Amino acid sequence: MALYEHVVISRQDISPQQAEALNDTLKSLIEQGGGSVAKIEYWGLRNLTYRIKKNRKGHYSLLAIDAPADAVKEMERQLSLNEDVLRYLTVRVDELDLELSPVLARRDRDRERRDDAPQF
């Protein structure tokens, strides 16, 4: 099976719970196709560089996938039919990076910095 990293941007109008439910749906599609999802990261609501379908923000998610190509194609087909999805990108990689992505690592580092700051 091949290894993939997959990023999904969904509409700003949906709730974070709906974005998480979309991730669960993608995971079940991959598992039905004979693959597995090694990591799911929800990055939250973030600003878009430019408007996409009249949206200025989007819910970002990253998935690390180990699956056959047919399962990934079916997942992409389902995403293209979903009205809540603005964009998606699937990239084949040589190995999966199971550590925190730079987006979440920076967020955790900033949170630690605020916690260490002196309280007045």
Coordinates of C-alpha atoms in Angstrom, one line a residue:
M1 CA 0.0 0.0 0.0
A2 CA 1.1 3.6 -0.6
L3 CA 1.5 6.3 2.0
Y4 CA -0.3 9.7 1.6
E5 CA -0.7 13.0 3.4
H6 CA -4.1 14.5 2.8
V7 CA -5.3 18.1 3.7
V8 CA -8.9 19.1 3.7
I9 CA -10.3 22.6 3.9
S10 CA -14.0 22.8 4.8
R11 CA -16.4 25.8 4.9
Q12 CA -16.3 28.3 7.7
D13 CA -20.0 28.0 8.3
I14 CA -19.8 24.4 9.7
S15 CA -19.0 23.8 13.4
P16 CA -15.8 22.3 14.6
Q17 CA -17.8 19.2 15.5
Q18 CA -19.0 18.9 11.9
A19 CA -15.4 19.2 10.7
E20 CA -14.4 16.4 13.1
A21 CA -17.3 14.3 11.8
L22 CA -16.0 14.9 8.2
N23 CA -12.6 13.5 9.4
D24 CA -14.3 10.5 10.9
T25 CA -16.2 9.9 7.6
L26 CA -12.9 10.1 5.6
K27 CA -11.3 7.6 8.0
S28 CA -14.2 5.1 7.6
L29 CA -14.0 5.5 3.8
I30 CA -10.3 4.7 3.9
E31 CA -10.8 1.7 6.2
Q32 CA -13.6 0.3 4.0
G33 CA -11.2 0.5 1.1
G34 CA -8.6 -1.6 2.9
G35 CA -6.4 1.1 4.3
S36 CA -5.7 2.8 7.6
V37 CA -5.4 6.3 8.9
A38 CA -2.3 6.7 11.1
K39 CA -2.9 10.3 12.2
I40 CA -5.7 12.9 12.1
E41 CA -4.9 16.5 13.1
Y42 CA -7.6 19.2 13.2
W43 CA -5.9 22.5 12.8
G44 CA -9.0 24.6 13.5
L45 CA -10.5 27.6 11.7
R46 CA -7.8 29.5 9.9
N47 CA -7.7 32.4 7.5
L48 CA -7.5 31.6 3.8
T49 CA -4.9 33.5 1.6
Y50 CA -7.6 34.3 -0.9
R51 CA -11.4 33.8 -1.1
I52 CA -12.6 30.4 -2.1
K53 CA -16.3 30.1 -2.9
K54 CA -16.9 33.4 -1.0
N55 CA -15.3 32.1 2.1
R56 CA -12.5 34.0 3.9
K57 CA -11.8 31.2 6.5
G58 CA -11.8 27.4 6.5
H59 CA -11.5 24.5 8.9
Y60 CA -8.2 22.7 8.1
S61 CA -7.5 19.0 8.8
L62 CA -4.5 16.8 8.0
L63 CA -4.6 13.0 7.6
A64 CA -1.7 10.6 7.4
I65 CA -3.0 7.7 5.3
D66 CA -1.7 4.2 4.4
A67 CA -4.1 2.9 1.8
P68 CA -4.4 1.5 -1.8
A69 CA -4.8 4.0 -4.6
D70 CA -8.4 3.0 -5.2
A71 CA -9.4 3.8 -1.6
V72 CA -7.8 7.3 -1.9
K73 CA -9.6 7.9 -5.3
E74 CA -12.9 7.0 -3.8
M75 CA -12.3 9.3 -0.8
E76 CA -11.4 12.2 -3.2
R77 CA -14.6 11.4 -5.3
Q78 CA -16.7 11.7 -2.1
L79 CA -15.0 15.0 -1.2
S80 CA -15.7 16.4 -4.6
L81 CA -19.4 15.8 -4.1
N82 CA -19.5 17.2 -0.6
E83 CA -20.7 20.9 -0.5
D84 CA -18.9 21.6 2.8
V85 CA -15.5 20.9 1.3
L86 CA -13.7 23.9 -0.3
R87 CA -10.4 22.3 -1.2
Y88 CA -8.4 19.1 -0.7
L89 CA -5.0 17.9 -1.6
T90 CA -3.5 14.4 -1.5
V91 CA 0.3 14.0 -1.8
R92 CA 2.1 10.6 -1.9
V93 CA 5.0 10.5 0.5
D94 CA 7.9 8.1 1.1
E95 CA 7.2 7.8 4.8
L96 CA 4.5 9.0 7.2
D97 CA 5.5 11.8 9.7
L98 CA 3.6 10.8 12.9
E99 CA 4.9 13.7 15.0
L100 CA 3.0 16.9 15.5
S101 CA 2.8 19.0 12.3
P102 CA 4.6 22.4 12.4
V103 CA 1.2 24.1 12.7
L104 CA 0.2 22.4 15.9
A105 CA 3.8 22.4 17.3
R106 CA 3.9 26.2 17.0
R107 CA 0.5 26.5 18.7
D108 CA 1.7 24.3 21.6
R109 CA 5.0 26.2 21.9
D110 CA 3.1 29.6 22.0
R111 CA 0.8 28.2 24.6
E112 CA 3.8 27.1 26.8
R113 CA 5.3 30.5 26.4
R114 CA 2.2 32.2 27.7
D115 CA 2.0 29.7 30.6
D116 CA 5.6 30.4 31.6
A117 CA 5.1 34.2 31.5
P118 CA 5.1 35.9 35.0
Q119 CA 1.7 36.6 36.3
F120 CA 1.2 40.1 37.8

